[in-house]
mmCIF file of C-alpha atoms in Angstrom:
data_model
loop_
_atom_site.group_PDB
_atom_site.id
_atom_site.type_symbol
_atom_site.label_atom_id
_atom_site.label_comp_id
_atom_site.label_asym_id
_atom_site.label_seq_id
_atom_site.Cartn_x
_atom_site.Cartn_y
_atom_site.Cartn_z
ATOM 1 C CA MET A 1 74.930 69.390 1.569
ATOM 2 C CA ARG A 2 71.626 68.061 0.330
ATOM 3 C CA THR A 3 72.531 64.461 1.270
ATOM 4 C CA GLY A 4 73.581 65.210 4.787
ATOM 5 C CA LEU A 5 70.280 67.211 5.360
ATOM 6 C CA LEU A 6 68.360 64.132 4.196
ATOM 7 C CA THR A 7 70.259 61.842 6.527
ATOM 8 C CA THR A 8 69.722 64.087 9.533
ATOM 9 C CA VAL A 9 65.915 64.198 8.813
ATOM 10 C CA CYS A 10 65.546 60.251 8.513
ATOM 11 C CA LEU A 11 67.592 59.801 11.691
ATOM 12 C CA SER A 12 65.526 62.181 13.644
ATOM 13 C CA ALA A 13 62.256 60.365 12.284
ATOM 14 C CA VAL A 14 63.445 57.042 13.361
ATOM 15 C CA ALA A 15 64.433 58.453 16.899
ATOM 16 C CA ALA A 16 61.063 59.773 17.062
ATOM 17 C CA GLY A 17 59.356 56.372 16.131
ATOM 18 C CA CYS A 18 57.755 58.048 13.048
ATOM 19 C CA ALA A 19 59.473 55.801 10.439
ATOM 20 C CA GLY A 20 56.260 55.295 8.522
ATOM 21 C CA PRO A 21 52.787 56.894 8.014
ATOM 22 C CA ALA A 22 50.494 57.203 11.089
ATOM 23 C CA GLY A 23 48.557 54.122 11.498
ATOM 24 C CA SER A 24 50.819 51.778 9.317
ATOM 25 C CA ALA A 25 51.548 48.328 10.788
ATOM 26 C CA ARG A 26 54.721 47.362 12.587
ATOM 27 C CA PRO A 27 56.189 43.896 12.471
ATOM 28 C CA ASP A 28 55.592 43.458 16.163
ATOM 29 C CA ALA A 29 51.915 44.602 15.792
ATOM 30 C CA VAL A 30 50.709 41.931 13.099
ATOM 31 C CA PRO A 31 47.666 40.369 14.613
ATOM 32 C CA ASN A 32 47.774 37.351 12.271
ATOM 33 C CA LYS A 33 49.120 33.777 12.655
ATOM 34 C CA VAL A 34 52.216 34.207 14.976
ATOM 35 C CA ASN A 35 50.260 36.299 17.537
ATOM 36 C CA ALA A 36 46.975 34.153 17.188
ATOM 37 C CA ALA A 37 48.638 30.800 17.436
ATOM 38 C CA PRO A 38 48.842 30.754 21.274
ATOM 39 C CA ALA A 39 45.185 31.387 21.745
ATOM 40 C CA VAL A 40 44.155 28.725 19.110
ATOM 41 C CA ALA A 41 46.527 26.294 20.732
ATOM 42 C CA GLN A 42 44.896 26.980 24.103
ATOM 43 C CA ALA A 43 41.365 26.416 22.665
ATOM 44 C CA LEU A 44 42.221 23.176 20.606
ATOM 45 C CA PRO A 45 42.288 20.801 23.657
ATOM 46 C CA GLY A 46 38.888 22.008 24.768
ATOM 47 C CA LEU A 47 37.514 21.576 21.006
ATOM 48 C CA ALA A 48 39.167 18.099 20.856
ATOM 49 C CA ARG A 49 37.531 17.042 24.081
ATOM 50 C CA THR A 50 34.262 18.201 22.938
ATOM 51 C CA GLU A 51 34.492 16.184 19.791
ATOM 52 C CA GLU A 52 35.566 13.176 21.514
ATOM 53 C CA GLU A 53 32.931 13.434 24.005
ATOM 54 C CA GLY A 54 30.339 13.768 21.093
ATOM 55 C CA ARG A 55 31.643 10.583 19.516
ATOM 56 C CA THR A 56 31.619 8.648 22.891
ATOM 57 C CA GLU A 57 27.974 9.795 23.522
ATOM 58 C CA ALA A 58 27.090 8.463 19.985
ATOM 59 C CA VAL A 59 28.680 5.189 20.492
ATOM 60 C CA ALA A 60 26.877 5.093 23.831
ATOM 61 C CA ARG A 61 23.662 5.630 22.184
ATOM 62 C CA GLN A 62 24.197 3.094 19.384
ATOM 63 C CA GLU A 63 25.316 0.369 22.062
ATOM 64 C CA ALA A 64 22.129 1.218 24.236
ATOM 65 C CA ALA A 65 19.828 0.943 21.123
ATOM 66 C CA ALA A 66 21.508 -2.468 20.201
ATOM 67 C CA LEU A 67 20.990 -3.741 23.690
ATOM 68 C CA ALA A 68 17.342 -2.775 23.602
ATOM 69 C CA SER A 69 16.842 -4.364 20.210
ATOM 70 C CA ALA A 70 18.353 -7.500 21.407
ATOM 71 C CA GLU A 71 16.258 -7.589 24.503
ATOM 72 C CA THR A 72 12.951 -6.842 22.558
ATOM 73 C CA ALA A 73 13.981 -9.815 20.108
ATOM 74 C CA ARG A 74 14.691 -12.104 22.948
ATOM 75 C CA ARG A 75 11.287 -11.253 24.721
ATOM 76 C CA TRP A 76 9.413 -12.107 21.414
ATOM 77 C CA GLY A 77 11.385 -15.270 21.089
ATOM 78 C CA LEU A 78 13.446 -14.352 17.938
ATOM 79 C CA GLU A 79 16.863 -15.928 17.040
ATOM 80 C CA ARG A 80 18.199 -12.436 16.537
ATOM 81 C CA PRO A 81 16.990 -8.725 16.153
ATOM 82 C CA PRO A 82 15.546 -7.961 12.743
ATOM 83 C CA LEU A 83 17.770 -5.980 10.516
ATOM 84 C CA LYS A 84 17.089 -2.198 10.399
ATOM 85 C CA THR A 85 14.364 -0.978 8.029
ATOM 86 C CA PRO A 86 15.973 1.213 5.243
ATOM 87 C CA PRO A 87 14.812 4.813 5.279
ATOM 88 C CA ARG A 88 11.804 5.639 3.170
ATOM 89 C CA PRO A 89 12.702 6.362 -0.271
ATOM 90 C CA ALA A 90 12.323 9.996 -1.382
ATOM 91 C CA THR A 91 10.136 8.854 -4.318
ATOM 92 C CA ARG A 92 8.166 5.670 -5.159
ATOM 93 C CA SER A 93 9.629 3.201 -7.553
ATOM 94 C CA VAL A 94 9.711 3.831 -11.278
ATOM 95 C CA LEU A 95 7.900 0.750 -12.773
ATOM 96 C CA THR A 96 8.755 -0.690 -16.071
ATOM 97 C CA GLN A 97 7.421 -3.955 -17.773
ATOM 98 C CA SER A 98 9.531 -6.840 -16.370
ATOM 99 C CA GLN A 99 9.147 -10.312 -14.914
ATOM 100 C CA GLY A 100 7.875 -8.788 -11.599
ATOM 101 C CA VAL A 101 5.829 -5.980 -12.971
ATOM 102 C CA LYS A 102 2.842 -5.968 -15.637
ATOM 103 C CA LEU A 103 1.905 -2.717 -17.264
ATOM 104 C CA LYS A 104 -1.012 -1.743 -19.355
ATOM 105 C CA ASP A 105 -2.180 1.797 -20.246
ATOM 106 C CA GLY A 106 -5.067 2.950 -18.362
ATOM 107 C CA ARG A 107 -4.678 0.279 -15.805
ATOM 108 C CA PRO A 108 -2.861 0.081 -12.436
ATOM 109 C CA PRO A 109 0.239 -1.963 -12.545
ATOM 110 C CA VAL A 110 0.354 -5.414 -11.131
ATOM 111 C CA VAL A 111 3.377 -6.007 -9.087
ATOM 112 C CA TYR A 112 4.917 -9.198 -7.842
ATOM 113 C CA ARG A 113 8.405 -7.760 -7.089
ATOM 114 C CA VAL A 114 9.257 -4.144 -6.453
ATOM 115 C CA PRO A 115 12.280 -2.991 -8.509
ATOM 116 C CA THR A 116 15.004 -2.246 -6.139
ATOM 117 C CA ASP A 117 18.621 -3.373 -5.505
ATOM 118 C CA ALA A 118 18.314 -3.066 -1.844
ATOM 119 C CA LYS A 119 18.089 -6.378 0.350
ATOM 120 C CA VAL A 120 14.512 -5.336 1.327
ATOM 121 C CA VAL A 121 11.353 -7.428 1.211
ATOM 122 C CA PHE A 122 7.750 -6.507 2.044
ATOM 123 C CA LEU A 123 5.351 -8.336 4.485
ATOM 124 C CA THR A 124 1.671 -8.150 3.524
ATOM 125 C CA VAL A 125 -1.399 -9.365 5.550
ATOM 126 C CA ASP A 126 -4.686 -10.247 3.889
ATOM 127 C CA ASP A 127 -8.284 -10.791 4.866
ATOM 128 C CA GLY A 128 -8.956 -9.674 8.437
ATOM 129 C CA ASP A 129 -10.678 -12.453 10.287
ATOM 130 C CA GLU A 130 -8.145 -12.717 13.295
ATOM 131 C CA LYS A 131 -7.644 -9.500 15.166
ATOM 132 C CA ASP A 132 -4.925 -10.336 17.592
ATOM 133 C CA PRO A 133 -3.575 -7.304 19.631
ATOM 134 C CA GLU A 134 -0.454 -9.195 20.572
ATOM 135 C CA PHE A 135 0.294 -9.469 16.716
ATOM 136 C CA SER A 136 0.150 -5.732 16.262
ATOM 137 C CA ARG A 137 2.030 -5.010 19.507
ATOM 138 C CA MET A 138 4.791 -7.465 18.373
ATOM 139 C CA ALA A 139 5.155 -5.858 15.040
ATOM 140 C CA ALA A 140 5.268 -2.376 16.672
ATOM 141 C CA GLU A 141 7.875 -3.193 19.146
ATOM 142 C CA LEU A 142 10.053 -5.060 16.728
ATOM 143 C CA GLY A 143 9.726 -2.164 14.159
ATOM 144 C CA ILE A 144 8.272 -4.616 11.397
ATOM 145 C CA PRO A 145 6.344 -2.517 8.787
ATOM 146 C CA LEU A 146 3.230 -3.998 7.396
ATOM 147 C CA SER A 147 0.867 -3.473 4.465
ATOM 148 C CA THR A 148 -2.562 -4.848 5.061
ATOM 149 C CA TYR A 149 -5.453 -5.849 2.584
ATOM 150 C CA VAL A 150 -8.740 -6.429 4.347
ATOM 151 C CA SER A 151 -12.305 -7.606 3.151
ATOM 152 C CA ASP A 152 -15.249 -6.018 4.702
ATOM 153 C CA TYR A 153 -17.169 -9.125 5.573
ATOM 154 C CA LEU A 154 -14.350 -10.225 7.774
ATOM 155 C CA ALA A 155 -13.132 -6.806 9.291
ATOM 156 C CA ARG A 156 -16.566 -5.289 9.873
ATOM 157 C CA SER A 157 -16.992 -7.022 13.238
ATOM 158 C CA ASN A 158 -14.017 -4.781 14.577
ATOM 159 C CA TYR A 159 -12.848 -2.087 12.448
ATOM 160 C CA GLY A 160 -11.447 -0.562 15.449
ATOM 161 C CA TYR A 161 -8.467 -3.098 15.341
ATOM 162 C CA PHE A 162 -7.627 -1.933 11.942
ATOM 163 C CA ARG A 163 -7.923 1.852 12.971
ATOM 164 C CA ASP A 164 -5.399 1.062 15.579
ATOM 165 C CA LEU A 165 -2.984 -0.614 13.124
ATOM 166 C CA HIS A 166 -3.302 2.435 10.986
ATOM 167 C CA ASP A 167 -2.437 4.709 13.926
ATOM 168 C CA GLN A 168 0.808 2.800 14.289
ATOM 169 C CA GLY A 169 1.739 3.465 10.614
ATOM 170 C CA VAL A 170 0.136 0.483 8.865
ATOM 171 C CA GLU A 171 -1.839 1.305 5.702
ATOM 172 C CA ILE A 172 -5.334 -0.499 5.458
ATOM 173 C CA ASN A 173 -5.791 -1.436 1.808
ATOM 174 C CA ASN A 174 -8.618 -2.875 -0.402
ATOM 175 C CA HIS A 175 -9.343 -6.544 -0.528
ATOM 176 C CA THR A 176 -12.925 -6.458 -1.823
ATOM 177 C CA ILE A 177 -16.109 -6.581 0.151
ATOM 178 C CA ASN A 178 -16.911 -10.398 0.185
ATOM 179 C CA HIS A 179 -13.607 -11.994 -1.013
ATOM 180 C CA ARG A 180 -15.011 -13.506 -4.167
ATOM 181 C CA ASN A 181 -13.083 -14.801 -7.048
ATOM 182 C CA LEU A 182 -13.338 -11.634 -9.231
ATOM 183 C CA LYS A 183 -12.002 -13.391 -12.486
ATOM 184 C CA VAL A 184 -15.414 -15.181 -12.911
ATOM 185 C CA LEU A 185 -17.677 -12.166 -12.178
ATOM 186 C CA ASP A 186 -18.991 -9.615 -14.702
ATOM 187 C CA TYR A 187 -17.682 -6.001 -14.674
ATOM 188 C CA ASP A 188 -20.337 -4.330 -12.670
ATOM 189 C CA THR A 189 -20.203 -7.022 -9.866
ATOM 190 C CA GLN A 190 -16.392 -6.563 -9.862
ATOM 191 C CA HIS A 191 -16.771 -2.896 -9.695
ATOM 192 C CA ASP A 192 -19.238 -3.015 -6.645
ATOM 193 C CA GLU A 193 -16.831 -5.521 -4.827
ATOM 194 C CA ILE A 194 -13.867 -3.261 -5.233
ATOM 195 C CA CYS A 195 -15.133 0.223 -5.156
ATOM 196 C CA ARG A 196 -17.699 -0.231 -2.340
ATOM 197 C CA GLN A 197 -14.808 -1.469 -0.216
ATOM 198 C CA GLN A 198 -12.727 1.593 -1.341
ATOM 199 C CA ASP A 199 -15.793 3.630 0.110
ATOM 200 C CA GLN A 200 -16.026 1.394 3.199
ATOM 201 C CA LEU A 201 -12.526 1.816 4.083
ATOM 202 C CA GLU A 202 -12.444 5.512 3.699
ATOM 203 C CA LYS A 203 -15.418 5.701 6.001
ATOM 204 C CA GLU A 204 -14.009 3.486 8.634
ATOM 205 C CA ILE A 205 -10.213 4.353 8.516
ATOM 206 C CA GLY A 206 -10.446 7.923 7.246
ATOM 207 C CA VAL A 207 -8.063 7.277 4.377
ATOM 208 C CA ARG A 208 -9.003 6.182 0.677
ATOM 209 C CA PRO A 209 -6.726 3.044 -0.129
ATOM 210 C CA ARG A 210 -4.284 3.458 -3.050
ATOM 211 C CA LEU A 211 -3.505 -0.331 -3.194
ATOM 212 C CA PHE A 212 -5.699 -3.124 -4.036
ATOM 213 C CA ARG A 213 -5.103 -6.977 -3.930
ATOM 214 C CA PRO A 214 -7.693 -9.296 -5.618
ATOM 215 C CA PRO A 215 -8.748 -12.374 -3.518
ATOM 216 C CA TYR A 216 -6.724 -15.369 -4.457
ATOM 217 C CA GLY A 217 -4.593 -13.264 -6.632
ATOM 218 C CA GLU A 218 -7.251 -13.814 -9.567
ATOM 219 C CA TYR A 219 -7.996 -10.867 -11.699
ATOM 220 C CA ASN A 220 -8.729 -10.130 -15.392
ATOM 221 C CA ASP A 221 -8.786 -6.839 -17.258
ATOM 222 C CA ASP A 222 -12.199 -6.021 -15.984
ATOM 223 C CA THR A 223 -10.738 -6.154 -12.423
ATOM 224 C CA LEU A 224 -8.069 -3.758 -13.288
ATOM 225 C CA ARG A 225 -10.394 -1.204 -15.153
ATOM 226 C CA ALA A 226 -12.803 -1.361 -12.308
ATOM 227 C CA ALA A 227 -9.918 -0.717 -9.712
ATOM 228 C CA ALA A 228 -8.675 2.159 -11.885
ATOM 229 C CA SER A 229 -12.159 3.743 -11.879
ATOM 230 C CA CYS A 230 -12.248 4.243 -8.105
ATOM 231 C CA GLY A 231 -8.751 5.470 -7.446
ATOM 232 C CA VAL A 232 -6.548 2.277 -7.116
ATOM 233 C CA GLU A 233 -2.912 3.105 -8.082
ATOM 234 C CA ALA A 234 -1.355 -0.404 -7.908
ATOM 235 C CA VAL A 235 -2.112 -4.004 -7.617
ATOM 236 C CA PRO A 236 0.492 -5.839 -5.434
ATOM 237 C CA LEU A 237 0.412 -9.634 -5.690
ATOM 238 C CA TRP A 238 3.264 -11.865 -4.064
ATOM 239 C CA ASN A 239 6.313 -14.079 -4.539
ATOM 240 C CA GLU A 240 6.202 -15.968 -1.300
ATOM 241 C CA GLU A 241 3.273 -17.095 1.069
ATOM 242 C CA ALA A 242 4.219 -17.391 4.883
ATOM 243 C CA PHE A 243 2.675 -19.928 7.335
ATOM 244 C CA PRO A 244 3.603 -20.547 10.952
ATOM 245 C CA ASP A 245 5.720 -23.482 9.972
ATOM 246 C CA HIS A 246 6.927 -22.969 6.481
ATOM 247 C CA MET A 247 7.220 -20.646 3.612
ATOM 248 C CA GLU A 248 5.767 -21.429 0.020
ATOM 249 C CA TRP A 249 7.712 -20.116 -2.838
ATOM 250 C CA ARG A 250 6.935 -19.067 -6.355
ATOM 251 C CA TYR A 251 10.235 -19.697 -7.887
ATOM 252 C CA GLY A 252 12.363 -22.954 -7.509
ATOM 253 C CA ASP A 253 15.432 -21.423 -6.049
ATOM 254 C CA GLN A 254 13.261 -20.940 -2.707
ATOM 255 C CA LYS A 255 15.255 -17.830 -1.824
ATOM 256 C CA LEU A 256 14.307 -14.165 -1.209
ATOM 257 C CA HIS A 257 15.140 -11.616 -3.682
ATOM 258 C CA PRO A 258 15.329 -7.845 -3.372
ATOM 259 C CA GLY A 259 11.853 -6.398 -3.649
ATOM 260 C CA ASP A 260 9.936 -9.484 -2.928
ATOM 261 C CA ILE A 261 6.523 -9.485 -1.665
ATOM 262 C CA ILE A 262 5.371 -11.838 0.992
ATOM 263 C CA LEU A 263 1.840 -12.803 1.631
ATOM 264 C CA THR A 264 0.355 -13.994 4.890
ATOM 265 C CA HIS A 265 -3.018 -13.714 6.566
ATOM 266 C CA PHE A 266 -4.887 -12.516 9.642
ATOM 267 C CA ARG A 267 -5.430 -16.036 10.918
ATOM 268 C CA GLY A 268 -5.205 -17.676 14.331
ATOM 269 C CA THR A 269 -5.239 -21.031 16.217
ATOM 270 C CA GLY A 270 -8.674 -22.072 14.828
ATOM 271 C CA ILE A 271 -7.195 -22.588 11.306
ATOM 272 C CA TRP A 272 -3.379 -22.660 11.675
ATOM 273 C CA LYS A 273 -3.103 -24.141 15.020
ATOM 274 C CA ALA A 274 -0.630 -21.350 15.768
ATOM 275 C CA SER A 275 -0.913 -17.771 16.800
ATOM 276 C CA MET A 276 -0.158 -14.746 14.780
ATOM 277 C CA PRO A 277 2.720 -13.741 16.786
ATOM 278 C CA GLU A 278 4.165 -17.389 16.231
ATOM 279 C CA LEU A 279 3.565 -16.684 12.508
ATOM 280 C CA LEU A 280 5.504 -13.380 12.721
ATOM 281 C CA ARG A 281 8.395 -14.984 14.698
ATOM 282 C CA LYS A 282 8.787 -17.400 11.846
ATOM 283 C CA VAL A 283 8.829 -14.879 9.030
ATOM 284 C CA VAL A 284 11.263 -12.562 10.840
ATOM 285 C CA ASN A 285 13.571 -15.266 11.659
ATOM 286 C CA ASP A 286 13.581 -16.600 8.024
ATOM 287 C CA VAL A 287 13.923 -13.208 6.418
ATOM 288 C CA THR A 288 16.801 -12.133 8.805
ATOM 289 C CA ALA A 289 18.616 -15.319 8.395
ATOM 290 C CA GLN A 290 18.847 -14.512 4.669
ATOM 291 C CA GLY A 291 20.197 -11.032 5.370
ATOM 292 C CA PHE A 292 17.221 -9.130 4.407
ATOM 293 C CA SER A 293 15.341 -6.289 6.243
ATOM 294 C CA PHE A 294 11.639 -5.329 5.987
ATOM 295 C CA GLY A 295 10.271 -2.361 4.167
ATOM 296 C CA ARG A 296 6.886 -0.689 4.033
ATOM 297 C CA LEU A 297 5.346 -1.501 0.560
ATOM 298 C CA ASP A 298 3.104 1.567 0.546
ATOM 299 C CA ASP A 299 6.340 3.730 0.544
ATOM 300 C CA TYR A 300 7.634 1.998 -2.654
ATOM 301 C CA LEU A 301 4.267 1.564 -4.648
#
């Protein structure tokens, strides 16, 4: 009797569509994977097209940039475009005593080669006699980073040229007032040569230099002590010296190495019988041929 009544009640509930509590999900009302799949499937072709269009645009931009770089290199007479400058490092290099770095407490480090594994070298330009606007334009158009070291007696006739270089991202660093051999001078004279040029460049360029290079690469402990006293943080020297027709090498293998510093000068046809753009063309061709790119030394030291 009791069983028959229960059966009758359940059958009635099913017939009335009330087999479960109000609001419970029925199999045909589940809004998950099965029912959502058609909508996702319809959207996927559009998403795929968008991603493909993005990839196509990126490739087109890369190809356009490569063509522009090749055209700029051709216009300046290069054999091929220079390799792309690596991104600026997040922090400057940690310097330790090595063949390329000399350290002493209380003195700025003397650096011949920046410690790095990257195939990057650094072009540095000294003195300031020749102020060729074509040289600065060529470096800017090719994206060649420079680090400069100027002497006041050569630069003072046109500090505007070096201000323009600074505006295009080139640091203007210290190379003394009169370009004398510091090693044969007493401490006070060295201090005047170095620190007065620190003041002069801060006045003319608007930034106090962090880097200093002694003329001829000649220095002693008094040089470093004087440089430290007026804010110099590092003393970069060099491994190679570039001329319009050749490169002079410090080491016998006559090859570039990661972190090498290349020296050249602001000189023109009166001394070299060649222009500064011709010099830069030679340096860029040589560096590129050895598979190196140019970095900005001030970003590393």
